mmCIF file with all atom_site columns, C-alpha atoms in Angstrom:
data_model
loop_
_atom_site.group_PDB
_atom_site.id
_atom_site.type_symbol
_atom_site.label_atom_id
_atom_site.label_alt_id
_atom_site.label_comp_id
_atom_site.label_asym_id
_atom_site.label_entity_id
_atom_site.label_seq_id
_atom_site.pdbx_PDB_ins_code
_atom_site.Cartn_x
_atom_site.Cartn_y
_atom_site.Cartn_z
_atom_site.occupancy
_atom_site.B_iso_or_equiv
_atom_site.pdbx_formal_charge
_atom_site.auth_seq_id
_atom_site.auth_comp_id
_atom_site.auth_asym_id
_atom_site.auth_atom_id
_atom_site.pdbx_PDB_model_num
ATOM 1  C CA . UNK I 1 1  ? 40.230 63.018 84.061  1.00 0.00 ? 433 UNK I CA 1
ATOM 2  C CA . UNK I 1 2  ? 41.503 60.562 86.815  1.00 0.00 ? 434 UNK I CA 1
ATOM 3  C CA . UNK I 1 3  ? 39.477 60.092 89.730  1.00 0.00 ? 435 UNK I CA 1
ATOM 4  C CA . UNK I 1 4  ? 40.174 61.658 92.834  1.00 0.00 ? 436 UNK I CA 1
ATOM 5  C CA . UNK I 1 5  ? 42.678 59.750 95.173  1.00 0.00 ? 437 UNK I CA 1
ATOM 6  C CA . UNK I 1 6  ? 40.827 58.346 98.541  1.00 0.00 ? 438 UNK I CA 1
ATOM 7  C CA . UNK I 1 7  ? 43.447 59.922 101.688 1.00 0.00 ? 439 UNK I CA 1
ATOM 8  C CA . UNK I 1 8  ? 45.133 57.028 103.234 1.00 0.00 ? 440 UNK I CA 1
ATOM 9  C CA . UNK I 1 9  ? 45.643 57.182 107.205 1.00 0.00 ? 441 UNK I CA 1
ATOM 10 C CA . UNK I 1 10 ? 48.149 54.938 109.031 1.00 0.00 ? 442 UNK I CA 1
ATOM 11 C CA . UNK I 1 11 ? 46.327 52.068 111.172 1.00 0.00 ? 443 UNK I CA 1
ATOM 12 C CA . UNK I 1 12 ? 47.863 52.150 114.515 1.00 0.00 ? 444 UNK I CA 1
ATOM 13 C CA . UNK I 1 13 ? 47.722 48.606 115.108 1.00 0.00 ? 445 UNK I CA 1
ATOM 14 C CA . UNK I 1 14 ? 49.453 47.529 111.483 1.00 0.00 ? 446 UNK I CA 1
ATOM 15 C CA . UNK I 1 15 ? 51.019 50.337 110.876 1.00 0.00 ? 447 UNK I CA 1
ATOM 16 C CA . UNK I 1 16 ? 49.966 50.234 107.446 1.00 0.00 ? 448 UNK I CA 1
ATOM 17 C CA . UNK I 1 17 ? 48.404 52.622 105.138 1.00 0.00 ? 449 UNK I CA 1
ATOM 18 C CA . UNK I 1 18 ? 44.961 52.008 104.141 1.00 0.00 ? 450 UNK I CA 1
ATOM 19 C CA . UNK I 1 19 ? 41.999 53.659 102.464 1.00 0.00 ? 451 UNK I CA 1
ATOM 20 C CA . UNK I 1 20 ? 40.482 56.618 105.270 1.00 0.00 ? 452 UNK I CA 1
ATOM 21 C CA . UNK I 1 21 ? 37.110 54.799 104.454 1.00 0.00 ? 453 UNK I CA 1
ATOM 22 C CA . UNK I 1 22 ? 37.960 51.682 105.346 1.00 0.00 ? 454 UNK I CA 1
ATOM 23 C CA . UNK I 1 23 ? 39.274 52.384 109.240 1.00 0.00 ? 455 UNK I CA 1
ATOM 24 C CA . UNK I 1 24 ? 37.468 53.344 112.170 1.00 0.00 ? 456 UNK I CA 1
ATOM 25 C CA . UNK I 1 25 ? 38.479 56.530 113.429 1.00 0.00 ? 457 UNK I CA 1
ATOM 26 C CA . UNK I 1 26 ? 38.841 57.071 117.209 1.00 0.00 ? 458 UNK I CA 1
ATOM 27 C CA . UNK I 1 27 ? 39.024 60.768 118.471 1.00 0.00 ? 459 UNK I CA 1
ATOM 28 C CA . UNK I 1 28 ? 40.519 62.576 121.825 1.00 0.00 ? 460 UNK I CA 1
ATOM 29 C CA . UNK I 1 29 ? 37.979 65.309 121.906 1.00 0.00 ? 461 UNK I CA 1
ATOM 30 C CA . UNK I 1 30 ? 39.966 68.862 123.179 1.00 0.00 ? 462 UNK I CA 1
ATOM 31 C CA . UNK I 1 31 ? 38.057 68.017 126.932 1.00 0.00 ? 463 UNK I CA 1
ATOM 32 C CA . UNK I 1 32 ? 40.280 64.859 126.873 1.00 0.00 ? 464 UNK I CA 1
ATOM 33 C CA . UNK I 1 33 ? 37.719 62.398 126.538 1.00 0.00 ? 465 UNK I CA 1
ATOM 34 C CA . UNK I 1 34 ? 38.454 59.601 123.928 1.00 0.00 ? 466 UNK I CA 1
ATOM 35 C CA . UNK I 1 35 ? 35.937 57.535 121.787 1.00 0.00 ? 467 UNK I CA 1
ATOM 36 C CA . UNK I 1 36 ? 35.085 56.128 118.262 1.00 0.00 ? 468 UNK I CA 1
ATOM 37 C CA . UNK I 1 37 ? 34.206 58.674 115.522 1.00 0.00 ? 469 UNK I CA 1
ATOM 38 C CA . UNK I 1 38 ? 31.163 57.035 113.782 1.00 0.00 ? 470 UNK I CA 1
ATOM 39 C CA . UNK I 1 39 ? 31.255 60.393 111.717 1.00 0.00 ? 471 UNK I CA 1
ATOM 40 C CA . UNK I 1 40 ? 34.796 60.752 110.707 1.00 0.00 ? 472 UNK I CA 1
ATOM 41 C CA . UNK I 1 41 ? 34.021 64.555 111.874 1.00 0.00 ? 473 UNK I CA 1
ATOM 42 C CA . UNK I 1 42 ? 33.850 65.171 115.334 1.00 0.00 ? 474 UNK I CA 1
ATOM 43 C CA . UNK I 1 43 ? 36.551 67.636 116.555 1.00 0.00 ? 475 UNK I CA 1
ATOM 44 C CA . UNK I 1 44 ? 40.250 66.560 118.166 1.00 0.00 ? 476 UNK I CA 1
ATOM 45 C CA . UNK I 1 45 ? 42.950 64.388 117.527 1.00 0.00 ? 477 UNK I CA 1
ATOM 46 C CA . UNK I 1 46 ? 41.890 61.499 115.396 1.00 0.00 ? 478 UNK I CA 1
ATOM 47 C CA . UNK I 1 47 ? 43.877 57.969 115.264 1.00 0.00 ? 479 UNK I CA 1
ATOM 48 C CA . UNK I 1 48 ? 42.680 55.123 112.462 1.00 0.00 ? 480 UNK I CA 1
ATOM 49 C CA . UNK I 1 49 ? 42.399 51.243 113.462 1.00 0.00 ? 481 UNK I CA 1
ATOM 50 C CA . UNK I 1 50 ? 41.413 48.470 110.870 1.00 0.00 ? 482 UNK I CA 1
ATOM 51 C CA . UNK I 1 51 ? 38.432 46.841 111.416 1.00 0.00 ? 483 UNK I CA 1
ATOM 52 C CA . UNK I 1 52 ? 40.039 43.470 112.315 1.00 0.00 ? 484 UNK I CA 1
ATOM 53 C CA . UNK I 1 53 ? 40.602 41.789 115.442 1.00 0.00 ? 485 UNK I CA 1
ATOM 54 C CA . UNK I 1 54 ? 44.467 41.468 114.689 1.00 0.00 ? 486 UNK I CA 1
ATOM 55 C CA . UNK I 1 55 ? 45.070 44.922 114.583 1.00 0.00 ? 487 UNK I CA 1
ATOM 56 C CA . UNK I 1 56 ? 43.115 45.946 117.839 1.00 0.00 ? 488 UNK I CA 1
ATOM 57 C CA . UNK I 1 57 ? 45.391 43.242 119.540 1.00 0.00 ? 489 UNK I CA 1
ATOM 58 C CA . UNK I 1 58 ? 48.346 45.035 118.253 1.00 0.00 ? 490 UNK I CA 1
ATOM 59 C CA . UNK I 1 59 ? 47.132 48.528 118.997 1.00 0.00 ? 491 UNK I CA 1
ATOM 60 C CA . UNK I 1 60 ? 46.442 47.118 122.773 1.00 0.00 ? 492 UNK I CA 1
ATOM 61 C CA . UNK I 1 61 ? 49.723 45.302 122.729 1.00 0.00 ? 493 UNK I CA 1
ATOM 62 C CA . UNK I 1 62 ? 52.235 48.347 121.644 1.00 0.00 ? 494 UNK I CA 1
ATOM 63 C CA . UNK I 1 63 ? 49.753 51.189 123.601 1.00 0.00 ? 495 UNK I CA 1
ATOM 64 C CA . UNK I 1 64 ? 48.822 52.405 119.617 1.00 0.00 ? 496 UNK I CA 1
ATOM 65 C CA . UNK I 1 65 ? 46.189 55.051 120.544 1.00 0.00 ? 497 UNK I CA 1
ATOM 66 C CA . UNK I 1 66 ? 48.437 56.129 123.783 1.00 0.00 ? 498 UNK I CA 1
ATOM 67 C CA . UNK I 1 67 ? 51.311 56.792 121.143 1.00 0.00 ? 499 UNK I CA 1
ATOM 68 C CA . UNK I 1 68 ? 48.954 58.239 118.312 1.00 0.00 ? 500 UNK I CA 1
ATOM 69 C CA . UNK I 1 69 ? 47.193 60.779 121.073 1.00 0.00 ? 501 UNK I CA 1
ATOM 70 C CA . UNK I 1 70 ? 50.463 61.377 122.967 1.00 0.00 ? 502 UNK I CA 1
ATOM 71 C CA . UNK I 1 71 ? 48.973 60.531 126.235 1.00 0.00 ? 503 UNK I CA 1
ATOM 72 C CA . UNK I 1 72 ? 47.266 57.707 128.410 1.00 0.00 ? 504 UNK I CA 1
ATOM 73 C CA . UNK I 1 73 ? 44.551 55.910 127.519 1.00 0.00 ? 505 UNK I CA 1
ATOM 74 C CA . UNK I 1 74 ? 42.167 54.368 129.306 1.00 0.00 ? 506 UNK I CA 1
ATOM 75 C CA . UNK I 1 75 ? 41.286 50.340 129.009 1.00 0.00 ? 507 UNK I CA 1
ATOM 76 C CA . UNK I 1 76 ? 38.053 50.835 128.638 1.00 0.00 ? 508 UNK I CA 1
ATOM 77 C CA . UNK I 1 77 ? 38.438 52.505 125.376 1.00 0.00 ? 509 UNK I CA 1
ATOM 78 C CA . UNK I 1 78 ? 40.528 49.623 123.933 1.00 0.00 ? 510 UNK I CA 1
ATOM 79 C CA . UNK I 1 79 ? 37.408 47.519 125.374 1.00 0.00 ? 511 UNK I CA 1
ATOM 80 C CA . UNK I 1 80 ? 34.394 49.401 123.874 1.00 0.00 ? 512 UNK I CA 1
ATOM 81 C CA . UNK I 1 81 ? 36.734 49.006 120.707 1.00 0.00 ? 513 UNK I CA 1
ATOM 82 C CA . UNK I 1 82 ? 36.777 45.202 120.901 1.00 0.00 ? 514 UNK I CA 1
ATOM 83 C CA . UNK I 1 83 ? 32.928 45.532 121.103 1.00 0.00 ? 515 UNK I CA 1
ATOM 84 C CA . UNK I 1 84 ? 31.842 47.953 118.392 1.00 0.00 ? 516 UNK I CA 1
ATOM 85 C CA . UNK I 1 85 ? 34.064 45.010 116.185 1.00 0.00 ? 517 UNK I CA 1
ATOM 86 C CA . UNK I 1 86 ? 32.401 42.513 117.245 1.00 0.00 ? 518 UNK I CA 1
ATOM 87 C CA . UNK I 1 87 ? 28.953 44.372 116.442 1.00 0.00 ? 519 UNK I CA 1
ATOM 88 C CA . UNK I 1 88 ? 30.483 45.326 113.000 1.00 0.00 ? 520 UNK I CA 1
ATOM 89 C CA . UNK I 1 89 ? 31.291 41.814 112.405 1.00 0.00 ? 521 UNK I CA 1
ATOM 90 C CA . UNK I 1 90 ? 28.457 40.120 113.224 1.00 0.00 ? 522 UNK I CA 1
ATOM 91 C CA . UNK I 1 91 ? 25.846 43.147 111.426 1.00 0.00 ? 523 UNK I CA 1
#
């Protein structure tokens, strides 16, 4: 019997396909409010970003979670992003 294949979610800074596991998930809750899914459960619109700093930049850059949640988003967001990598990084 094969294992079973991991989903694969598109990283909206990349754009590349990678492992669900592997990418933060960031979710616009149905009130509107948008923040970073430590579960991977929480209910609403979910967008994936690689843990690196490169793709953050690019997500920033090209308005990534704007496109993914079809809708602003705030700066602040992007921000508390660039800090729970940081934490990841250095834990």
């Amino acid at each position: 019997m094969e294992p079973a294949k991991q989903p694969e979610r598109l990283c909206v800074g990349c754009r590349e396909k990678h492992p669900k596991g592997e990418l933060i998930r960031i979710v616009r809750a149905p009130s509107g409010d948008v923040s970073i899914d430590a579960t991977g459960r929480s209910p609403g619109r979910g967008a994936y970003l690689c843990p690196r700093e490169e793709c953050l930049l690019a997500a920033r850059k090209h308005n990534g979670l704007a496109w993914s949640f079809k809708g602003r988003v705030a700066t602040d967001v992007y921000d508390a992003l660039s800090e729970a990598l940081r934490a990841r990084t250095e834990g």
